[in-house]
mmCIF file of C-alpha atoms in Angstrom:
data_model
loop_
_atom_site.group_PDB
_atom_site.id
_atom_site.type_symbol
_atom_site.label_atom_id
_atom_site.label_comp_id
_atom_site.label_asym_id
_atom_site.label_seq_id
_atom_site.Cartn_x
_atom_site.Cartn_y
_atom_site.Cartn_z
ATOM 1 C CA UNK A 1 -5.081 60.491 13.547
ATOM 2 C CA UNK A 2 -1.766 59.175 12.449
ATOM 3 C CA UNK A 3 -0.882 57.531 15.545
ATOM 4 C CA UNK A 4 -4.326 56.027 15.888
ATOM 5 C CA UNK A 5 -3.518 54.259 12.720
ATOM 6 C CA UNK A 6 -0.433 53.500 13.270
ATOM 7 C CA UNK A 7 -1.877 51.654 16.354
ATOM 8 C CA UNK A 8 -4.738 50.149 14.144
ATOM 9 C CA UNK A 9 -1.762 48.619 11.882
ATOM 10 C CA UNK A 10 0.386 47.231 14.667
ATOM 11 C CA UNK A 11 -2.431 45.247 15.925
ATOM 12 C CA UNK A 12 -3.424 44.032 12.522
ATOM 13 C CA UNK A 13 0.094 43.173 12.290
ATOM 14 C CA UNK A 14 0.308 41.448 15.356
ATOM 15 C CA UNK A 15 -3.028 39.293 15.027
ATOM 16 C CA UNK A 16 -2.227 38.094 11.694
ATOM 17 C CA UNK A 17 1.256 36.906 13.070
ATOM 18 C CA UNK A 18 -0.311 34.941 16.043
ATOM 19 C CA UNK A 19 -3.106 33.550 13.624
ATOM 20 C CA UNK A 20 -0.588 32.092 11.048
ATOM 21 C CA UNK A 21 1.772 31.188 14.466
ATOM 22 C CA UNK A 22 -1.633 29.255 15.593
ATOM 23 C CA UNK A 23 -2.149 28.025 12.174
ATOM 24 C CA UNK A 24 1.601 26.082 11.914
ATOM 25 C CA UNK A 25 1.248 25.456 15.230
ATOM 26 C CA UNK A 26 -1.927 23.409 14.707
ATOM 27 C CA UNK A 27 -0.724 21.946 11.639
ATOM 28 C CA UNK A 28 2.328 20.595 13.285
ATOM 29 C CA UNK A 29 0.073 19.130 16.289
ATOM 30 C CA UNK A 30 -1.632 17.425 13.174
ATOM 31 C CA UNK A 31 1.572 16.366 11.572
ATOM 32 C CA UNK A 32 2.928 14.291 14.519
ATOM 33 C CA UNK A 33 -0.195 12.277 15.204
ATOM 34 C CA UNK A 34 -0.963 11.927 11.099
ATOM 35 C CA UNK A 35 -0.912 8.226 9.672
ATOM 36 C CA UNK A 36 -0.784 9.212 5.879
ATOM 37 C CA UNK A 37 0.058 12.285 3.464
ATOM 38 C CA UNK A 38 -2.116 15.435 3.714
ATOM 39 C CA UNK A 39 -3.966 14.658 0.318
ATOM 40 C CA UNK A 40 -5.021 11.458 1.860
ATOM 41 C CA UNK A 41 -6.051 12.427 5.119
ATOM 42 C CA UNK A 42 -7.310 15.490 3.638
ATOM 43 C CA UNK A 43 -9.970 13.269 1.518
ATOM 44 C CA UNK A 44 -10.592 11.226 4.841
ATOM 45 C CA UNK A 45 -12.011 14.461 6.025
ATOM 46 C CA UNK A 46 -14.034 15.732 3.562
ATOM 47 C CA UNK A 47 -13.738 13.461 0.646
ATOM 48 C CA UNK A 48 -16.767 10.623 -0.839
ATOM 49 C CA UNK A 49 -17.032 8.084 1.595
ATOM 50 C CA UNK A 50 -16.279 4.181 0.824
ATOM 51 C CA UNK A 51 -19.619 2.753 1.582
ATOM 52 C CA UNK A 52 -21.457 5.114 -0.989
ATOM 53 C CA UNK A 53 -18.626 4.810 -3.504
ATOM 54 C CA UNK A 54 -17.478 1.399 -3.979
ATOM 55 C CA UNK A 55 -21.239 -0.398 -3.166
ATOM 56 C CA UNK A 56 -21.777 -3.181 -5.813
ATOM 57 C CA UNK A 57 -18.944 -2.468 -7.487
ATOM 58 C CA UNK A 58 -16.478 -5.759 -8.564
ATOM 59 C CA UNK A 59 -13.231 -5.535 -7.099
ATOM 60 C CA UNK A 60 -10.628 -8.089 -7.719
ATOM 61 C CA UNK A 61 -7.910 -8.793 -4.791
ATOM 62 C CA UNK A 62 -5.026 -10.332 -5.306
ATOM 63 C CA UNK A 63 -3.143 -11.705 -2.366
ATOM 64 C CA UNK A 64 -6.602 -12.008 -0.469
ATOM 65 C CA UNK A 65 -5.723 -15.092 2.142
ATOM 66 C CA UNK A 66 -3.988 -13.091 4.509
ATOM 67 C CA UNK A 67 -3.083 -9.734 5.783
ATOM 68 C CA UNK A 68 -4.096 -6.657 4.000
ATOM 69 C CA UNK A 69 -5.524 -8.322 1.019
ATOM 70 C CA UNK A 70 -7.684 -10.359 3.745
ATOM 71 C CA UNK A 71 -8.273 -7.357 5.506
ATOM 72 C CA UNK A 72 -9.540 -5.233 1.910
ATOM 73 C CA UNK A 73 -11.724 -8.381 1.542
ATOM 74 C CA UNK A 74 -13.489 -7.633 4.966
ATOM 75 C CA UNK A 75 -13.789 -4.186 4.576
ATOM 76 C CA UNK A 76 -15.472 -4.141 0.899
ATOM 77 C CA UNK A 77 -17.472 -6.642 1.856
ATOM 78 C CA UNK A 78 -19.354 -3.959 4.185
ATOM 79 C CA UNK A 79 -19.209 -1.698 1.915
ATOM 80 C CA UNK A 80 -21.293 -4.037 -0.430
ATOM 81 C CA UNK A 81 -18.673 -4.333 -3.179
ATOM 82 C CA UNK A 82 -19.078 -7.934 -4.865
ATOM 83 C CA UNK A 83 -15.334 -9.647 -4.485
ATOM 84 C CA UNK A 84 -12.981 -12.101 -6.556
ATOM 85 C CA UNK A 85 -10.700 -12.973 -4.048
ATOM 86 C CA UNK A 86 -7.596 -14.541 -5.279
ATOM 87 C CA UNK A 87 -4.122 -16.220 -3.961
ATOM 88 C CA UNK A 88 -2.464 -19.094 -4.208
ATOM 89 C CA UNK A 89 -3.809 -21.212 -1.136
ATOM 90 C CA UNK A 90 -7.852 -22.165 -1.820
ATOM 91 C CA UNK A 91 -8.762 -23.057 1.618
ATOM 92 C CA UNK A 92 -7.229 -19.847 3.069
ATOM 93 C CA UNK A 93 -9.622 -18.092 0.685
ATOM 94 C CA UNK A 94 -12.820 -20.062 1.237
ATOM 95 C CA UNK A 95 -12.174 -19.097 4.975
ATOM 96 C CA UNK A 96 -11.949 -15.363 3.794
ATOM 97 C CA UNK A 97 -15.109 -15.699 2.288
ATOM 98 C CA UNK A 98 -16.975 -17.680 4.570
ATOM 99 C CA UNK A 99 -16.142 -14.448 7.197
ATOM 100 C CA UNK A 100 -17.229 -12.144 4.423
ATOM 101 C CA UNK A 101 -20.534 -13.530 4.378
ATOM 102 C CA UNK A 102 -20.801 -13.801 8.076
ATOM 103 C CA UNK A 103 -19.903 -10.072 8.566
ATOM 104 C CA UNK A 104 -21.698 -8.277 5.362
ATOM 105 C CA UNK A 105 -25.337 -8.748 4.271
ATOM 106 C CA UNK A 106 -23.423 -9.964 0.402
ATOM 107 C CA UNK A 107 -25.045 -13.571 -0.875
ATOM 108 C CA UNK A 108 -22.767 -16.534 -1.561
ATOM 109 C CA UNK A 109 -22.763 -15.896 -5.430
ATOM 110 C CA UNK A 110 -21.120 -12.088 -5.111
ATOM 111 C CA UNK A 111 -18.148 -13.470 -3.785
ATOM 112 C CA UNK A 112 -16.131 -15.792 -6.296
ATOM 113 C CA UNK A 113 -12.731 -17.262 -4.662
ATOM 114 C CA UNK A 114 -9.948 -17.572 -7.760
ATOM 115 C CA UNK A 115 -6.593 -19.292 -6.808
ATOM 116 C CA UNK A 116 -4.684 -17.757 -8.584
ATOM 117 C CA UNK A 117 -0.477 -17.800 -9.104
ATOM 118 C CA UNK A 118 0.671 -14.541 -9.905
ATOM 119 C CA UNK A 119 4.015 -16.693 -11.433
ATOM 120 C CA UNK A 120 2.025 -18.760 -13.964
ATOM 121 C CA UNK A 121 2.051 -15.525 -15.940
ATOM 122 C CA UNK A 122 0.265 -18.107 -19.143
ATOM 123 C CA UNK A 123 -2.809 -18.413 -16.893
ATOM 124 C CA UNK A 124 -4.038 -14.714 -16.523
ATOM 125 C CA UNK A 125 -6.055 -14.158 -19.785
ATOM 126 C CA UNK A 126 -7.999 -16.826 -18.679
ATOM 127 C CA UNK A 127 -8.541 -16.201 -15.024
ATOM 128 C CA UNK A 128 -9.458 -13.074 -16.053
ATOM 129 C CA UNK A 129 -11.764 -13.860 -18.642
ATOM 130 C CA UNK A 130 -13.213 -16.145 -15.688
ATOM 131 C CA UNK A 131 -13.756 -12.752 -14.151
ATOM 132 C CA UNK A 132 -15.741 -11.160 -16.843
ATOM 133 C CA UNK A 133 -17.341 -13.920 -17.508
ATOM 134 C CA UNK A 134 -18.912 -14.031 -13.885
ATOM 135 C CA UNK A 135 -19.843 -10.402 -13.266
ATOM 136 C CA UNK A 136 -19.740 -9.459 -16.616
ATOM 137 C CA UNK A 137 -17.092 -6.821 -15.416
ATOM 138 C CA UNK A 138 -14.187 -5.605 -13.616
ATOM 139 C CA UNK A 139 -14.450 -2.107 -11.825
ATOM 140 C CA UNK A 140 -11.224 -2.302 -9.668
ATOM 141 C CA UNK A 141 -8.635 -4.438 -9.873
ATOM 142 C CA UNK A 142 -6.112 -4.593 -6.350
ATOM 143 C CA UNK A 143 -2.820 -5.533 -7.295
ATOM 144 C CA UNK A 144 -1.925 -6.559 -3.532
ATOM 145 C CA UNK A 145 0.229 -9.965 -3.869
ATOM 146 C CA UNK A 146 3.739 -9.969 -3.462
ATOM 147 C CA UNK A 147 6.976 -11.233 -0.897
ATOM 148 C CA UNK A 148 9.220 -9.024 0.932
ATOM 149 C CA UNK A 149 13.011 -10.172 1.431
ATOM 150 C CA UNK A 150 15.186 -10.174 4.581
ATOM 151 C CA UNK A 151 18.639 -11.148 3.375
ATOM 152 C CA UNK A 152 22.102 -9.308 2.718
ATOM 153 C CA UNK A 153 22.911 -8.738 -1.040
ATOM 154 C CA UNK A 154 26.723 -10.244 -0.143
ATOM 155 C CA UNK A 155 24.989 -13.303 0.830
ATOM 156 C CA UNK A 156 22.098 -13.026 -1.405
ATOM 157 C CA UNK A 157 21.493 -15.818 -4.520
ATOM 158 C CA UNK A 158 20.862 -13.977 -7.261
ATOM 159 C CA UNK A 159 17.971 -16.425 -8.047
ATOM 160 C CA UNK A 160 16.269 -14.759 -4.872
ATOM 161 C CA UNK A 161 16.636 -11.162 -6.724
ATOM 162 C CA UNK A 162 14.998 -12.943 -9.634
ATOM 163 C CA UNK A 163 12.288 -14.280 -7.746
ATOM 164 C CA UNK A 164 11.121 -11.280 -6.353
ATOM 165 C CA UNK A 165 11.419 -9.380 -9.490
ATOM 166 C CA UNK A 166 9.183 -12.295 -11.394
ATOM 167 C CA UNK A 167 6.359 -12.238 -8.508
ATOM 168 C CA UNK A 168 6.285 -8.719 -7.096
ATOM 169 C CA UNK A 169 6.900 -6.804 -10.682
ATOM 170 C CA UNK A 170 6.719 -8.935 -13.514
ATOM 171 C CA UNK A 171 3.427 -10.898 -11.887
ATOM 172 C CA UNK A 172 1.885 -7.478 -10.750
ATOM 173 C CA UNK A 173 2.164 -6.037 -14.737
ATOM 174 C CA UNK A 174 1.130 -9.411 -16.329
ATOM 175 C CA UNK A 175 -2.317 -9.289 -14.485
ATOM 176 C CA UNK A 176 -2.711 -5.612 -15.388
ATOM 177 C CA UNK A 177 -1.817 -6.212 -18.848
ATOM 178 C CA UNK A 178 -5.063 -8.616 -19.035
ATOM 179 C CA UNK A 179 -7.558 -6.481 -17.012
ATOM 180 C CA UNK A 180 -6.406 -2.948 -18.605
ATOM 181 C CA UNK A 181 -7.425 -3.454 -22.145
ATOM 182 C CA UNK A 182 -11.370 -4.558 -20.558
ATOM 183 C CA UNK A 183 -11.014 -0.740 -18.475
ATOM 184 C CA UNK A 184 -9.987 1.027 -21.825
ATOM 185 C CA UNK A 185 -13.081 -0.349 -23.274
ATOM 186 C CA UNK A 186 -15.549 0.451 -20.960
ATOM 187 C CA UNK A 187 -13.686 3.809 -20.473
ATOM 188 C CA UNK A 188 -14.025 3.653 -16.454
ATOM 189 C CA UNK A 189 -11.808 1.452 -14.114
ATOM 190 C CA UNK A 190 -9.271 1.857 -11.031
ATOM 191 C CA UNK A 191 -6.046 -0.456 -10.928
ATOM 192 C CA UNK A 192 -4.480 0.281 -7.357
ATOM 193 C CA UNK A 193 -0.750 -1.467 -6.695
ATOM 194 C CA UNK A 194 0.317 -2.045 -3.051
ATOM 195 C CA UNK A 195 3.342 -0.729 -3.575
ATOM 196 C CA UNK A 196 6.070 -0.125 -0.576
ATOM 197 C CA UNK A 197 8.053 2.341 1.885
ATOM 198 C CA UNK A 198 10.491 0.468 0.036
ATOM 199 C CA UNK A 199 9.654 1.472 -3.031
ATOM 200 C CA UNK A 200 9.949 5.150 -2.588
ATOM 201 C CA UNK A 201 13.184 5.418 -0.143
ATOM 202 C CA UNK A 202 15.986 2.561 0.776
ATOM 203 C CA UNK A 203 15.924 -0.325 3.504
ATOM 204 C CA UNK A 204 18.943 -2.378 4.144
ATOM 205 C CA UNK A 205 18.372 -6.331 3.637
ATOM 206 C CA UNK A 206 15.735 -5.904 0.966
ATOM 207 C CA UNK A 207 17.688 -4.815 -2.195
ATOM 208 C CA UNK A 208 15.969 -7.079 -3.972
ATOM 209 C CA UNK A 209 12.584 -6.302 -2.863
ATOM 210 C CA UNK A 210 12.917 -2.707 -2.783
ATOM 211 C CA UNK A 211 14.292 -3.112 -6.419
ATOM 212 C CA UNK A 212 11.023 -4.793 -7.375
ATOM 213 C CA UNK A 213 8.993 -2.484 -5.516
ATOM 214 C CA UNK A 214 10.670 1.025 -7.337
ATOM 215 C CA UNK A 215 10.090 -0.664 -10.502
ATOM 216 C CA UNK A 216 6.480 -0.943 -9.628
ATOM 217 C CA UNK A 217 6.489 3.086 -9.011
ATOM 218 C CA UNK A 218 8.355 3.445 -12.196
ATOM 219 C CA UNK A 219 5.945 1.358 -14.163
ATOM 220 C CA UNK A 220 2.545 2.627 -13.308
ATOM 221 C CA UNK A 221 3.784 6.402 -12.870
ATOM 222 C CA UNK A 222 4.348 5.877 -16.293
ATOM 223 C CA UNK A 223 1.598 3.636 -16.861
ATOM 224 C CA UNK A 224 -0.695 6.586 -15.604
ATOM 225 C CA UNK A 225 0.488 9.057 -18.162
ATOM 226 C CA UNK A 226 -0.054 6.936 -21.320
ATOM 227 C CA UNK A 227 -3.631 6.669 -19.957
ATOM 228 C CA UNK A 228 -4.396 10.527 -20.004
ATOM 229 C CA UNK A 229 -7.203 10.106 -22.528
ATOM 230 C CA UNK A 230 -9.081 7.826 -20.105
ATOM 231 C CA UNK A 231 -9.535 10.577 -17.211
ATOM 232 C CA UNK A 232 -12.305 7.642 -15.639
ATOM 233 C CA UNK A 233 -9.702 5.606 -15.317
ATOM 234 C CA UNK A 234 -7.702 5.153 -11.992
ATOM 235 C CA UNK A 235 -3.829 4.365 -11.580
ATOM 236 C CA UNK A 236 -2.747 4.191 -7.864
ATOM 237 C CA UNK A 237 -0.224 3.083 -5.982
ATOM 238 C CA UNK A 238 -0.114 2.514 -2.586
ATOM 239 C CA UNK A 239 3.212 2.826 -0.211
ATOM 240 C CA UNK A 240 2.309 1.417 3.282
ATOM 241 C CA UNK A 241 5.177 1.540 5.801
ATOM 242 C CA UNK A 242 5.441 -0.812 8.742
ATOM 243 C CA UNK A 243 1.751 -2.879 8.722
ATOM 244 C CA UNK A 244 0.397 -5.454 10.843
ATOM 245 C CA UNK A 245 0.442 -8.441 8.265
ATOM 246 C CA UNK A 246 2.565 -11.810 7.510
ATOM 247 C CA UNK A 247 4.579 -10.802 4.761
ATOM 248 C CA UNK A 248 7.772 -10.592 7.189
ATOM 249 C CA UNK A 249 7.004 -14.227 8.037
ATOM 250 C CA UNK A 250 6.933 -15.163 4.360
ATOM 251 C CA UNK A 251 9.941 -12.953 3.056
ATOM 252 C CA UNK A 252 12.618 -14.333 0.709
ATOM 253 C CA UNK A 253 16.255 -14.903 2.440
ATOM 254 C CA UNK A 254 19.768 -15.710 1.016
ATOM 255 C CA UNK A 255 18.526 -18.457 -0.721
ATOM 256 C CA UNK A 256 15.153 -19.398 -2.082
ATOM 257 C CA UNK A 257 13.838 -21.968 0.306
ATOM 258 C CA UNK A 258 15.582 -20.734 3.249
ATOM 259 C CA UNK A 259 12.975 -19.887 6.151
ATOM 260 C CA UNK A 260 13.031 -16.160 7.438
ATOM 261 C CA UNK A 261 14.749 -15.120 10.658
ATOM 262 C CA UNK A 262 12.605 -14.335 13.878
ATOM 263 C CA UNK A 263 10.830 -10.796 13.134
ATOM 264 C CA UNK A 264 10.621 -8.590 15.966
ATOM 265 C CA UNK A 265 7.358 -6.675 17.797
ATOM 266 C CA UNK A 266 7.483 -3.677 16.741
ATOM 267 C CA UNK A 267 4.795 -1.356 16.676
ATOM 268 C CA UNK A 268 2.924 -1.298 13.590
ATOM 269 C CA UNK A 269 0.152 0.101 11.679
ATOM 270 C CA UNK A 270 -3.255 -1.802 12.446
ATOM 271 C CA UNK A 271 -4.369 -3.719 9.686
ATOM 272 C CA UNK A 272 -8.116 -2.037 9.616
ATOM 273 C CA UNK A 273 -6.286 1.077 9.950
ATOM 274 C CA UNK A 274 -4.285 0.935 6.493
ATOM 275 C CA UNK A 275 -7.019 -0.479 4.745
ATOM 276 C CA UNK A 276 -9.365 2.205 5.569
ATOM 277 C CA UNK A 277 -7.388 5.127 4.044
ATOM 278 C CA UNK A 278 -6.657 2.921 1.345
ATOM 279 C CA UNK A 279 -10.079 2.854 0.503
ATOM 280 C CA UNK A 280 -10.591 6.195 1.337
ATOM 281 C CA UNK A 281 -7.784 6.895 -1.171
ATOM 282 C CA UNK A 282 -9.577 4.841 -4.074
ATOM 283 C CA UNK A 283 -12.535 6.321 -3.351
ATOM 284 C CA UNK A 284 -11.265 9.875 -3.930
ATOM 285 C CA UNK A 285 -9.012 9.442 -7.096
ATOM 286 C CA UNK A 286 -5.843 9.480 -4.914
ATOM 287 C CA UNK A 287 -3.017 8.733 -7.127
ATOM 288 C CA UNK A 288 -0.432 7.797 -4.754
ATOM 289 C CA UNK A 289 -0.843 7.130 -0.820
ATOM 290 C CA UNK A 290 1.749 7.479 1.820
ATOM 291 C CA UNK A 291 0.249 5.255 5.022
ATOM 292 C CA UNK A 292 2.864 4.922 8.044
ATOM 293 C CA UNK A 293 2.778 5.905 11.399
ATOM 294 C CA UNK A 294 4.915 8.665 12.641
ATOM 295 C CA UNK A 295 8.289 8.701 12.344
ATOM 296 C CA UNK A 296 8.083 6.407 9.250
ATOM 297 C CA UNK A 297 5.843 9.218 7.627
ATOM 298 C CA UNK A 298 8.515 11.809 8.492
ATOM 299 C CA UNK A 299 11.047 9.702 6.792
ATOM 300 C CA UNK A 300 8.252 9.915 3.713
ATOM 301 C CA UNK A 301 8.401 13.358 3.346
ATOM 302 C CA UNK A 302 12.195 13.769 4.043
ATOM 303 C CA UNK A 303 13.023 11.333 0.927
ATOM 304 C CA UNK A 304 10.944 13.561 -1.216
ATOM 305 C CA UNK A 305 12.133 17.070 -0.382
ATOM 306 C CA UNK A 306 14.875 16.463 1.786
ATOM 307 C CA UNK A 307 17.012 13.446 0.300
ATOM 308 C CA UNK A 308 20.452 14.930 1.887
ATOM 309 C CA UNK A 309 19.223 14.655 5.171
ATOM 310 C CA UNK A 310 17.347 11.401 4.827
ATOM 311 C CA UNK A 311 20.488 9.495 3.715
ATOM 312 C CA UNK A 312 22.295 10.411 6.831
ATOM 313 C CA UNK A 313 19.349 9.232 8.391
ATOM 314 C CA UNK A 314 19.299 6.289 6.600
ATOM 315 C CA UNK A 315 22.610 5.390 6.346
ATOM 316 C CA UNK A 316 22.831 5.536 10.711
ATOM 317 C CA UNK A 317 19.708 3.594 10.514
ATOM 318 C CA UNK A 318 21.179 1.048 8.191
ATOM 319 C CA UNK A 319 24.622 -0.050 10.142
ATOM 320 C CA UNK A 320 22.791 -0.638 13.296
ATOM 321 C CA UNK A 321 20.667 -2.769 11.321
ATOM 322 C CA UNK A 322 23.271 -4.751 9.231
ATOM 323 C CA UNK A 323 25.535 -5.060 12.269
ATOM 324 C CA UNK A 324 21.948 -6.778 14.459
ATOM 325 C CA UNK A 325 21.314 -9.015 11.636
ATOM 326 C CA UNK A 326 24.977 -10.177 10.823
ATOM 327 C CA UNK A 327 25.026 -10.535 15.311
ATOM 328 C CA UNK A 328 21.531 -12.843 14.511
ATOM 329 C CA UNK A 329 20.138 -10.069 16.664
ATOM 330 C CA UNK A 330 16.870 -8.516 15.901
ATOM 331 C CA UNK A 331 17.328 -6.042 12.789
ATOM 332 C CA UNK A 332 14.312 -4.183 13.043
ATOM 333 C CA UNK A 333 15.896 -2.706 16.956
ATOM 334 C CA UNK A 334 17.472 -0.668 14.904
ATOM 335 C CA UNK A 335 13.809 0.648 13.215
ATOM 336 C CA UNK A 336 12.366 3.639 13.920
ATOM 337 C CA UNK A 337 9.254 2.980 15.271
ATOM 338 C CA UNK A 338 9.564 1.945 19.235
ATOM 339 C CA UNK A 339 9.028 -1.998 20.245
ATOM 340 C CA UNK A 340 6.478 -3.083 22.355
ATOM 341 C CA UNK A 341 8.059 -3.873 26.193
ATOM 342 C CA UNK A 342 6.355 -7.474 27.656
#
């Protein structure tokens, strides 16, 4: 009797170990081919889904004329959600919206196109009271506009630093500080911050924008905890890692008017792709999203419970790209993610 259950515990033993081997196994299968963190693919899975959750809802984009603020205009639109789109170039948004209507079944009059200057810090009470003025509310509020850098800090003005940190940060938080106040009274709102890669590890030739972009992370973590008696009310950030947008063809340099150098092919998130798990994200409550392809992601999780190793990482990474850009050879060679071959 012994020996038969002996036996009986040896093969318990020995399917439990191949079930939690299969288990790891799958989940590391899933790890390699994942495009965000586990909470926000998790909710991609089995969470509320965008078109029942953000219909006729009034979401305000900033940075809407191109790239993934164009891209969040598209995608809402389907989803019924009535738009202010807003940048600083009025024709580029009339286009936006003119696709909007072509693509969604919204009218003319649930789309209203704002220019907007995220610098002219004087003008956002009233573009905001525009807002609420037009749709008598503001459910969401998409902090998405912003410039990325490309530059050495050695050759860097320091008027480029300031720049960034007027647009990206100070621009981002004067806009919030007019819609916030409306969300506390109506007890129910979601303020979601494209945030950075950047702005959770380090990148060479972006000091300045990664500085702007951390100070984002470090404002509306914050942000979020002064809000804890408003549980209906969202603070998210959003950390996207290589996308397939112009902000490299717009990025600050050494000096402020100075055009950007050539930006290589490399392979990037789609567009669609990003957008979609951010709204996913928003949908479910997700307080901060990691969106990269793989090995970007890895990089992700390595600054967050690994930081020894991801400096070593980082610092290889970083002298082949310094020693491309200072050759006026393409920096991002030295990237992780592979370039395309013509």
């Amino acid at each position: 009797m012994r020996v038969v259950l002996q036996g009986m515990e040896s093969c318990t033993v020995s399917a439990l170990s191949c079930f939690i081997a299969f288990c790891l196994l799958v989940c590391l299968i899933g790890f390699i081919f994942a495009d965000a963190d586990v909470t926000l693919l998790w909710a991609s899975l089995t969470g509320q889904r965008p078109e029942r959750k953000l219909k006729g809802l009034v979401v305000w984009i900033t940075g809407a004329s191109s790239g993934i603020g164009e891209e969040l205009a598209y995608q809402l639109a389907k989803c019924g959600s009535h738009l202010i789109l807003s940048a600083r170039r009025e024709d580029e948004l009339h286009r936006v919206k003119r696709h909007c209507l072509e693509t969604s079944e919204l009218k003319d009059e649930d789309i209203l196109v704002l220019p907007l200057d995220l610098l002219e810090r004087r003008s956002h009470e009233t573009k905001t009271k525009t807002v609420i003025g037009y749709f008598g509310h503001i459910d969401i509020l998409i902090n998405n506009g912003g410039r990325s850098q490309r530059s050495l800090f050695l050759e860097t003005s320091v008027d480029v630093c300031q720049a960034l940190m007027e647009l990206n940060f100070l621009g981002t938080v004067s806009l919030t500080k007019q819609v916030l106040p409306h969300m506390t009274q109506r007890g129910r709102g979601s303020i979601v911050t494209v945030s950075s890669l950047f702005g959770l590890t380090a990148a060479p030739l972006a000091t300045g924008a990664s500085a702007s972009k951390h100070a984002l992370q470090g404002f509306f973590n914050s942000l979020r905890t002064e809000l804890t008696d408003y549980p209906k009310i969202l603070i998210s950030t959003v950390c996207p890692g290589p996308i397939q947008s112009q902000i490299a063809k717009n990025a600050f340099t050494a000096e402020i008017n100075k055009p950007p150098p050539t930006v290589g092919h490399l392979k990037r998130m789609p567009t669609d792709r990003c957008v979609r798990l951010m709204l996913v994200g928003i949908s479910n409550g997700v307080k901060e999203m990691w969106i990269s392809q793989q090995p970007m992601l890895l990089l992700y999780y390595a600054w967050q419970y690994a930081p020894t190793f991801a400096w070593s990482v980082s610092d290889s990474l970083g002298r082949k790209w310094v020693q491309n850009f200072q050759a006026g050879r393409d920096a991002d060679s030295a990237n992780l993610t592979k370039q395309k071959t013509s």
